[in-house]
Amino acid sequence: MSDVSEGTVPPRDDSTGDGEPTEDDGDPSGADRGAVRTALAEIRTDTRARWAALAAGAAAGLAAAWVHWYGFLLGGALVGLASRDLKRGLLAGVGFGLLAWAVFAGLVASAGGLGAYLGMGRLLYLSVGIPVGLSALGSLARGVV
Amino acid sequence: MDLDTTRRALVAAIVGGGAVGGSLSPVRGYLDRFAPYSGSAWRDATDRTDRRVESPYGAAEVRYDDYGTAHAEADGERALYFAVGYAQAADRLFQMDLQRRVMRGQLSEVVGERALDSDEFHVKMDFAGGAAANLELLDDTPTGAAVEAFSDGVNACRKREALPLEFGLLDYEPDPWTPADTMLMEQQISWGLTGSFWTLRRERIARKLGADAADQLYPSRMDHDSPIIRSESESATTGTSAGSRRTVTPSSDFDGGALLDWVGEFERPPGVGSNSWVVSGNQTASGNPIVANDPHLSLMAPPVWYEMNLRTDDVSVRGVTFPGVPFVVIGENHAGAWGFTNAGADVIDFYRYDTDDAGDRYRYEGEWREFDTEEHTIRVSDGDDRTVTVRKTVHGPALEREGQRVGVSWTGLTATRTSRAIHLYSKSRGMDDFLAATRKMDLPTQNVVYADRDGNTLYYVTGKIPIRTVGGEEVSGTRVFDGSAGEGEWRGFEPFGVSSWEGFVPFEEKPHVINPDYLGTANQRIADDPQHYIGERYSTPYRGQRLYEMLDERATSDNPMDPQFMRRVQRDAKSARAEQLREELAAAAEGRGLADAADLFRDWDARMTRDSRAALVFVKWFEQFRRETFGEEFEAAGLDESYYPNDWVLATLPDDSRWFGDAGREAAMARALRTALDEVEDGATYGDYNTTGAITHPFGQPFLNYPAYPTDGSAYTLNNYRKESAVGSSWRMVCPVAEREQSVCVLPGGNSGEYFSDHYDDQLRLWADGKYKSMSRDLAGDTAITFEPEGDR
């Protein structure tokens, strides 16, 4: 995963660690795209807005993951997009995956099955790896927008 | 295109490609099953059983006690059995579905090609057809109504509750449960107890080793004096007019070939047996009878039995059943207690036929008949479907492979009243009721022991036993009969229909004892000279000998019997096989430079206990002794270890038997001992080898298997555990009748098949240590599920 992120992070993004938004690159896709980028830029530069967006993204991702594993991709993408840069976005994605798994483990524990769950070997590892991996993958969207 | 655009495109491709790849590739199967929250494998991990459920049959309640035993209570029977169906499905739905798939030949549909041989066998035997025939006898009976209510309960649970983990692992959903599925469960257990291809094996042995060797190594009667019924008395009926019966020899024109290799995989597991005994009030401290039972069946996760305690206004019964069967099979009710062991009766026969060149017709009593033929498609997961041709003759299904063909008659392939009998047991009010119900138990052939509150005791052989004749003479069932000539066929038997049973042993002529003082069964020979041929594949007498030794000793002492003594008998680990051989083995060792081993056996009490080194060496030695004696010649004849004679035969072969080679028996014993000692690690004891680790889940996923606890017992001890084949005491029960608070029991595992349940394996340690829990018929635990009449919510 680190190879992917390092290989796809351009110097310019790294240098914009202060949250400076990326300006429109001249793509003729129009005003909507520009508006989205402006909104994202505002969220990324405003600490409160960013945290709110991170929380909302995580909540939306969890809700979606309840019905389909696409929810981990979505959640990862949302928290990634709200992050200031790709590296932080990736961290946020991994964080969301871990959070999602922790909430799941809590649900299993509340149903009385935590001990059994922790003894499941490969299935346990899969159930950790899936949310973390998918969320990290989704968070790479930060490198697109 | 600038660098930034390229970078964005690349990242977008990675994200999009990952999402699409996850959706379309085989990875999707893993994601769909194992992703937290939505994964089908986790449905049961975070879900709790519903607390309120509507029932079309009226109000009921289910509680669970500290060991996960379901206690169900209702006003009426149908409401009760709806609740029972719901509870069984909540605890064992996957096991129920797996078992019916096995019996219907639908396993490949969910596990793939590896189950094709099994499916083909079960389809060709048409167990499903036999189950359907049973339903004819249930129409308009209270038992039929109870089975329907039970099925509805199972389906209500199937719809409302999260499916167990195993459905997620295999990625399928179960079909609705039907009354025919319940009948299939009856067939499954009956096949597991009586479905033997020994006749075919004996034919092969006679061809390979010769008739004399077959007679010597597989005697029709083992030479011992511990049958179940030890003496003729007014209360014992075994019959004495055995004059017209004879043992038939193998026909010697059946080799078996690929046919036997195939079907031999699906006969009853080796070593299946049981212990039970009943002691009258004359022998007990309380003056009330005691019943004890521990059936030795396949041990697995979850257990073969499901425990439940049921109550209506009329009935109070607690005990175990097979998941998928509504009624308590072994247990205790308000009036008495009962238990079963396998009788070892021969209720399966085989027939060969003259067929025409095309193989479409067979000759029967002078005329050509078409095989009753049907094409059947077996669905295969991730593979091509397989079409098999199901053929039947007048005798039953025809099994064929690579040019070999036999017709099969088995009593389970016709309609039976067994469900009605088992249902009536729960309601029985004493011995007369129990006997009347036993009369209806057409299958399987079992030794039943019973005692009631009035002090009556009872032993009876259940099940229909066929009488075969050749030339008008009653014969044993130990050859492949000439089906074209109508040889050895069963009068009144209608495969896949309703039989009249006229050519079967009458109920009154089956071995039985009314009001025995005490009587013990351990699958040994039932009687020395029964009126009719019953069977010849009885267990070795070791457990039976030890059981009667303990009961006799106590009966002749000043100490009356009590429940504590019964528990000691049930967990007794003294091996009569070891007692029979250890002195001789010590002598063989001493003269051959193995003095330490000789001392080990001389100092040993012949108990198969976990801390004993001698027990471990003895078990390993006997395995080698078998190989030393039979290995070379059997291998040369193409007979694997499953064909070895039983251990009693080996133990009693004379010193100069040719099977020991030129050096004789003692030398063979010593050679085997050297090999065994090389195999056993220094300091190792029996408990290092004899653990519950052999009790596994059918999936082979390590986390689903039970933990490995050291335990006592062996194949030849009353405390029965056969680690090699994972067979043993599948339920232990001691019931002092009329003192219900003292009844105790234990399961080898847990009552729940749900991996995430606290009761998945919570009794395993108790079982391994020979301990018990209460089997009181008082309702216990908090209400877990309330069933409300439809429309009340």
mmCIF file of N, CA and C in Angstrom, chain B residues 637-714:
data_model
loop_
_atom_site.group_PDB
_atom_site.id
_atom_site.type_symbol
_atom_site.label_atom_id
_atom_site.label_comp_id
_atom_site.label_asym_id
_atom_site.label_seq_id
_atom_site.Cartn_x
_atom_site.Cartn_y
_atom_site.Cartn_z
ATOM 1 N N ALA B 637 -3.888 -60.073 -0.464
ATOM 2 C CA ALA B 637 -5.218 -60.440 -0.988
ATOM 3 C C ALA B 637 -6.020 -59.218 -1.406
ATOM 4 N N GLY B 638 -5.432 -58.051 -1.244
ATOM 5 C CA GLY B 638 -6.149 -56.825 -1.629
ATOM 6 C C GLY B 638 -7.195 -56.405 -0.618
ATOM 7 N N LEU B 639 -7.007 -56.816 0.644
ATOM 8 C CA LEU B 639 -7.973 -56.458 1.700
ATOM 9 C C LEU B 639 -7.316 -55.475 2.655
ATOM 10 N N ASP B 640 -7.918 -54.309 2.822
ATOM 11 C CA ASP B 640 -7.308 -53.311 3.703
ATOM 12 C C ASP B 640 -7.662 -53.579 5.173
ATOM 13 N N GLU B 641 -7.229 -52.664 6.045
ATOM 14 C CA GLU B 641 -7.389 -52.900 7.490
ATOM 15 C C GLU B 641 -8.848 -53.010 7.926
ATOM 16 N N SER B 642 -9.749 -52.405 7.136
ATOM 17 C CA SER B 642 -11.156 -52.481 7.533
ATOM 18 C C SER B 642 -11.671 -53.918 7.488
ATOM 19 N N TYR B 643 -10.929 -54.806 6.831
ATOM 20 C CA TYR B 643 -11.354 -56.211 6.744
ATOM 21 C C TYR B 643 -10.751 -57.074 7.854
ATOM 22 N N TYR B 644 -9.865 -56.516 8.669
ATOM 23 C CA TYR B 644 -9.254 -57.323 9.729
ATOM 24 C C TYR B 644 -10.340 -57.906 10.628
ATOM 25 N N PRO B 645 -10.132 -59.128 11.119
ATOM 26 C CA PRO B 645 -11.098 -59.700 12.073
ATOM 27 C C PRO B 645 -11.154 -58.860 13.343
ATOM 28 N N ASN B 646 -12.206 -59.033 14.133
ATOM 29 C CA ASN B 646 -12.320 -58.226 15.350
ATOM 30 C C ASN B 646 -11.298 -58.673 16.403
ATOM 31 N N ASP B 647 -11.134 -57.858 17.436
ATOM 32 C CA ASP B 647 -10.057 -58.080 18.398
ATOM 33 C C ASP B 647 -10.291 -59.316 19.268
ATOM 34 N N TRP B 648 -11.549 -59.677 19.464
ATOM 35 C CA TRP B 648 -11.822 -60.895 20.231
ATOM 36 C C TRP B 648 -11.308 -62.118 19.464
ATOM 37 N N VAL B 649 -11.543 -62.122 18.176
ATOM 38 C CA VAL B 649 -11.068 -63.233 17.347
ATOM 39 C C VAL B 649 -9.548 -63.303 17.405
ATOM 40 N N LEU B 650 -8.898 -62.169 17.264
ATOM 41 C CA LEU B 650 -7.430 -62.152 17.312
ATOM 42 C C LEU B 650 -6.939 -62.615 18.679
ATOM 43 N N ALA B 651 -7.568 -62.096 19.728
ATOM 44 C CA ALA B 651 -7.118 -62.418 21.082
ATOM 45 C C ALA B 651 -7.282 -63.900 21.393
ATOM 46 N N THR B 652 -8.196 -64.562 20.720
ATOM 47 C CA THR B 652 -8.461 -65.975 21.058
ATOM 48 C C THR B 652 -7.935 -66.941 19.987
ATOM 49 N N LEU B 653 -7.191 -66.443 19.010
ATOM 50 C CA LEU B 653 -6.594 -67.359 18.033
ATOM 51 C C LEU B 653 -5.577 -68.252 18.753
ATOM 52 N N PRO B 654 -5.549 -69.529 18.423
ATOM 53 C CA PRO B 654 -4.608 -70.428 19.118
ATOM 54 C C PRO B 654 -3.147 -70.068 18.826
ATOM 55 N N ASP B 655 -2.261 -70.490 19.741
ATOM 56 C CA ASP B 655 -0.836 -70.142 19.642
ATOM 57 C C ASP B 655 -0.235 -70.544 18.306
ATOM 58 N N ASP B 656 -0.670 -71.664 17.774
ATOM 59 C CA ASP B 656 -0.039 -72.169 16.557
ATOM 60 C C ASP B 656 -0.821 -71.787 15.294
ATOM 61 N N SER B 657 -1.691 -70.819 15.421
ATOM 62 C CA SER B 657 -2.457 -70.397 14.240
ATOM 63 C C SER B 657 -1.497 -69.923 13.141
ATOM 64 N N ARG B 658 -1.829 -70.255 11.909
ATOM 65 C CA ARG B 658 -0.934 -69.903 10.806
ATOM 66 C C ARG B 658 -0.787 -68.399 10.632
ATOM 67 N N TRP B 659 -1.738 -67.642 11.181
ATOM 68 C CA TRP B 659 -1.698 -66.192 11.010
ATOM 69 C C TRP B 659 -0.560 -65.547 11.783
ATOM 70 N N PHE B 660 -0.005 -66.287 12.779
ATOM 71 C CA PHE B 660 1.109 -65.709 13.548
ATOM 72 C C PHE B 660 2.465 -65.995 12.906
ATOM 73 N N GLY B 661 2.495 -66.747 11.851
ATOM 74 C CA GLY B 661 3.760 -67.080 11.205
ATOM 75 C C GLY B 661 4.442 -68.239 11.902
ATOM 76 N N ASP B 662 5.628 -68.598 11.409
ATOM 77 C CA ASP B 662 6.314 -69.790 11.921
ATOM 78 C C ASP B 662 6.746 -69.637 13.376
ATOM 79 N N ALA B 663 7.076 -68.410 13.789
ATOM 80 C CA ALA B 663 7.581 -68.216 15.152
ATOM 81 C C ALA B 663 6.485 -68.259 16.205
ATOM 82 N N GLY B 664 5.246 -68.191 15.797
ATOM 83 C CA GLY B 664 4.139 -68.344 16.730
ATOM 84 C C GLY B 664 3.647 -67.040 17.344
ATOM 85 N N ARG B 665 2.635 -67.194 18.184
ATOM 86 C CA ARG B 665 1.899 -66.063 18.738
ATOM 87 C C ARG B 665 2.754 -65.161 19.626
ATOM 88 N N GLU B 666 3.501 -65.767 20.559
ATOM 89 C CA GLU B 666 4.290 -64.937 21.501
ATOM 90 C C GLU B 666 5.305 -64.072 20.771
ATOM 91 N N ALA B 667 5.921 -64.658 19.764
ATOM 92 C CA ALA B 667 6.921 -63.892 19.001
ATOM 93 C C ALA B 667 6.267 -62.724 18.277
ATOM 94 N N ALA B 668 5.070 -62.966 17.749
ATOM 95 C CA ALA B 668 4.349 -61.876 17.068
ATOM 96 C C ALA B 668 3.997 -60.775 18.060
ATOM 97 N N MET B 669 3.609 -61.195 19.258
ATOM 98 C CA MET B 669 3.273 -60.190 20.291
ATOM 99 C C MET B 669 4.505 -59.349 20.628
ATOM 100 N N ALA B 670 5.629 -60.009 20.767
ATOM 101 C CA ALA B 670 6.854 -59.285 21.150
ATOM 102 C C ALA B 670 7.315 -58.362 20.023
ATOM 103 N N ARG B 671 7.227 -58.840 18.789
ATOM 104 C CA ARG B 671 7.627 -57.976 17.663
ATOM 105 C C ARG B 671 6.767 -56.713 17.634
ATOM 106 N N ALA B 672 5.483 -56.922 17.834
ATOM 107 C CA ALA B 672 4.566 -55.772 17.822
ATOM 108 C C ALA B 672 4.898 -54.817 18.968
ATOM 109 N N LEU B 673 5.298 -55.386 20.104
ATOM 110 C CA LEU B 673 5.609 -54.538 21.267
ATOM 111 C C LEU B 673 6.845 -53.680 21.003
ATOM 112 N N ARG B 674 7.842 -54.258 20.372
ATOM 113 C CA ARG B 674 9.046 -53.464 20.055
ATOM 114 C C ARG B 674 8.677 -52.271 19.162
ATOM 115 N N THR B 675 7.878 -52.547 18.156
ATOM 116 C CA THR B 675 7.474 -51.460 17.248
ATOM 117 C C THR B 675 6.686 -50.400 18.006
ATOM 118 N N ALA B 676 5.787 -50.839 18.876
ATOM 119 C CA ALA B 676 4.946 -49.891 19.622
ATOM 120 C C ALA B 676 5.802 -49.034 20.548
ATOM 121 N N LEU B 677 6.763 -49.673 21.223
ATOM 122 C CA LEU B 677 7.607 -48.913 22.153
ATOM 123 C C LEU B 677 8.440 -47.860 21.416
ATOM 124 N N ASP B 678 8.851 -48.196 20.205
ATOM 125 C CA ASP B 678 9.581 -47.197 19.400
ATOM 126 C C ASP B 678 8.708 -45.996 19.083
ATOM 127 N N GLU B 679 7.426 -46.259 18.975
ATOM 128 C CA GLU B 679 6.481 -45.224 18.553
ATOM 129 C C GLU B 679 6.080 -44.305 19.710
ATOM 130 N N VAL B 680 6.116 -44.830 20.937
ATOM 131 C CA VAL B 680 5.640 -44.054 22.093
ATOM 132 C C VAL B 680 6.776 -43.231 22.682
ATOM 133 N N GLU B 681 6.540 -41.939 22.821
ATOM 134 C CA GLU B 681 7.584 -41.057 23.350
ATOM 135 C C GLU B 681 7.816 -41.305 24.834
ATOM 136 N N ASP B 682 9.043 -41.022 25.287
ATOM 137 C CA ASP B 682 9.362 -41.161 26.713
ATOM 138 C C ASP B 682 8.443 -40.275 27.538
ATOM 139 N N GLY B 683 7.914 -40.831 28.595
ATOM 140 C CA GLY B 683 7.099 -40.034 29.515
ATOM 141 C C GLY B 683 5.674 -39.806 29.058
ATOM 142 N N ALA B 684 5.347 -40.197 27.838
ATOM 143 C CA ALA B 684 3.980 -39.954 27.351
ATOM 144 C C ALA B 684 2.990 -40.879 28.056
ATOM 145 N N THR B 685 1.802 -40.372 28.294
ATOM 146 C CA THR B 685 0.750 -41.193 28.896
ATOM 147 C C THR B 685 -0.467 -41.219 27.969
ATOM 148 N N TYR B 686 -1.440 -42.023 28.362
ATOM 149 C CA TYR B 686 -2.623 -42.228 27.515
ATOM 150 C C TYR B 686 -3.341 -40.912 27.231
ATOM 151 N N GLY B 687 -3.316 -40.008 28.222
ATOM 152 C CA GLY B 687 -4.005 -38.732 28.061
ATOM 153 C C GLY B 687 -3.382 -37.829 26.996
ATOM 154 N N ASP B 688 -2.105 -38.081 26.676
ATOM 155 C CA ASP B 688 -1.472 -37.304 25.600
ATOM 156 C C ASP B 688 -2.043 -37.696 24.245
ATOM 157 N N TYR B 689 -2.494 -38.928 24.182
ATOM 158 C CA TYR B 689 -3.017 -39.470 22.914
ATOM 159 C C TYR B 689 -4.540 -39.393 22.870
ATOM 160 N N ASN B 690 -5.148 -39.734 23.983
ATOM 161 C CA ASN B 690 -6.607 -39.901 24.020
ATOM 162 C C ASN B 690 -7.278 -38.574 24.403
ATOM 163 N N THR B 691 -7.443 -37.691 23.419
ATOM 164 C CA THR B 691 -8.037 -36.384 23.710
ATOM 165 C C THR B 691 -9.288 -36.169 22.869
ATOM 166 N N THR B 692 -10.047 -35.163 23.276
ATOM 167 C CA THR B 692 -11.275 -34.837 22.545
ATOM 168 C C THR B 692 -10.975 -34.102 21.233
ATOM 169 N N GLY B 693 -9.703 -33.930 20.917
ATOM 170 C CA GLY B 693 -9.329 -33.250 19.674
ATOM 171 C C GLY B 693 -9.825 -33.962 18.432
ATOM 172 N N ALA B 694 -10.201 -35.228 18.583
ATOM 173 C CA ALA B 694 -10.700 -35.984 17.416
ATOM 174 C C ALA B 694 -12.141 -35.609 17.079
ATOM 175 N N ILE B 695 -12.803 -34.853 17.963
ATOM 176 C CA ILE B 695 -14.212 -34.499 17.729
ATOM 177 C C ILE B 695 -14.243 -33.210 16.908
ATOM 178 N N THR B 696 -14.602 -33.337 15.657
ATOM 179 C CA THR B 696 -14.465 -32.205 14.738
ATOM 180 C C THR B 696 -15.790 -31.837 14.077
ATOM 181 N N HIS B 697 -15.764 -30.661 13.473
ATOM 182 C CA HIS B 697 -16.903 -30.169 12.693
ATOM 183 C C HIS B 697 -16.746 -30.673 11.253
ATOM 184 N N PRO B 698 -17.845 -30.927 10.543
ATOM 185 C CA PRO B 698 -17.725 -31.464 9.192
ATOM 186 C C PRO B 698 -16.917 -30.574 8.242
ATOM 187 N N PHE B 699 -16.769 -29.297 8.526
ATOM 188 C CA PHE B 699 -16.075 -28.385 7.619
ATOM 189 C C PHE B 699 -14.557 -28.523 7.639
ATOM 190 N N GLY B 700 -14.011 -29.058 8.727
ATOM 191 C CA GLY B 700 -12.562 -29.127 8.829
ATOM 192 C C GLY B 700 -11.894 -27.789 9.094
ATOM 193 N N GLN B 701 -12.680 -26.752 9.403
ATOM 194 C CA GLN B 701 -12.095 -25.458 9.794
ATOM 195 C C GLN B 701 -11.675 -25.573 11.259
ATOM 196 N N PRO B 702 -10.393 -25.375 11.553
ATOM 197 C CA PRO B 702 -9.917 -25.628 12.926
ATOM 198 C C PRO B 702 -10.737 -24.916 14.001
ATOM 199 N N PHE B 703 -11.152 -23.691 13.730
ATOM 200 C CA PHE B 703 -11.836 -22.958 14.807
ATOM 201 C C PHE B 703 -13.194 -23.567 15.142
ATOM 202 N N LEU B 704 -13.782 -24.341 14.223
ATOM 203 C CA LEU B 704 -15.085 -24.950 14.501
ATOM 204 C C LEU B 704 -14.952 -26.267 15.265
ATOM 205 N N ASN B 705 -13.754 -26.832 15.298
ATOM 206 C CA ASN B 705 -13.552 -28.095 16.014
ATOM 207 C C ASN B 705 -13.551 -27.858 17.519
ATOM 208 N N TYR B 706 -13.760 -28.946 18.259
ATOM 209 C CA TYR B 706 -13.751 -28.820 19.720
ATOM 210 C C TYR B 706 -12.319 -28.788 20.254
ATOM 211 N N PRO B 707 -12.123 -28.212 21.453
ATOM 212 C CA PRO B 707 -10.790 -28.220 22.056
ATOM 213 C C PRO B 707 -10.356 -29.645 22.413
ATOM 214 N N ALA B 708 -9.053 -29.837 22.551
ATOM 215 C CA ALA B 708 -8.502 -31.160 22.847
ATOM 216 C C ALA B 708 -8.279 -31.311 24.349
ATOM 217 N N TYR B 709 -9.219 -31.950 25.039
ATOM 218 C CA TYR B 709 -9.054 -32.246 26.466
ATOM 219 C C TYR B 709 -8.698 -33.717 26.625
ATOM 220 N N PRO B 710 -7.738 -34.032 27.505
ATOM 221 C CA PRO B 710 -7.439 -35.445 27.760
ATOM 222 C C PRO B 710 -8.663 -36.126 28.379
ATOM 223 N N THR B 711 -8.866 -37.391 28.048
ATOM 224 C CA THR B 711 -9.993 -38.101 28.643
ATOM 225 C C THR B 711 -9.647 -39.573 28.799
ATOM 226 N N ASP B 712 -10.503 -40.298 29.517
ATOM 227 C CA ASP B 712 -10.287 -41.723 29.767
ATOM 228 C C ASP B 712 -11.117 -42.536 28.778
ATOM 229 N N GLY B 713 -10.956 -43.856 28.854
ATOM 230 C CA GLY B 713 -11.827 -44.741 28.087
ATOM 231 C C GLY B 713 -11.246 -45.140 26.748
ATOM 232 N N SER B 714 -11.808 -46.214 26.217
ATOM 233 C CA SER B 714 -11.371 -46.721 24.909
ATOM 234 C C SER B 714 -12.557 -47.417 24.255
#
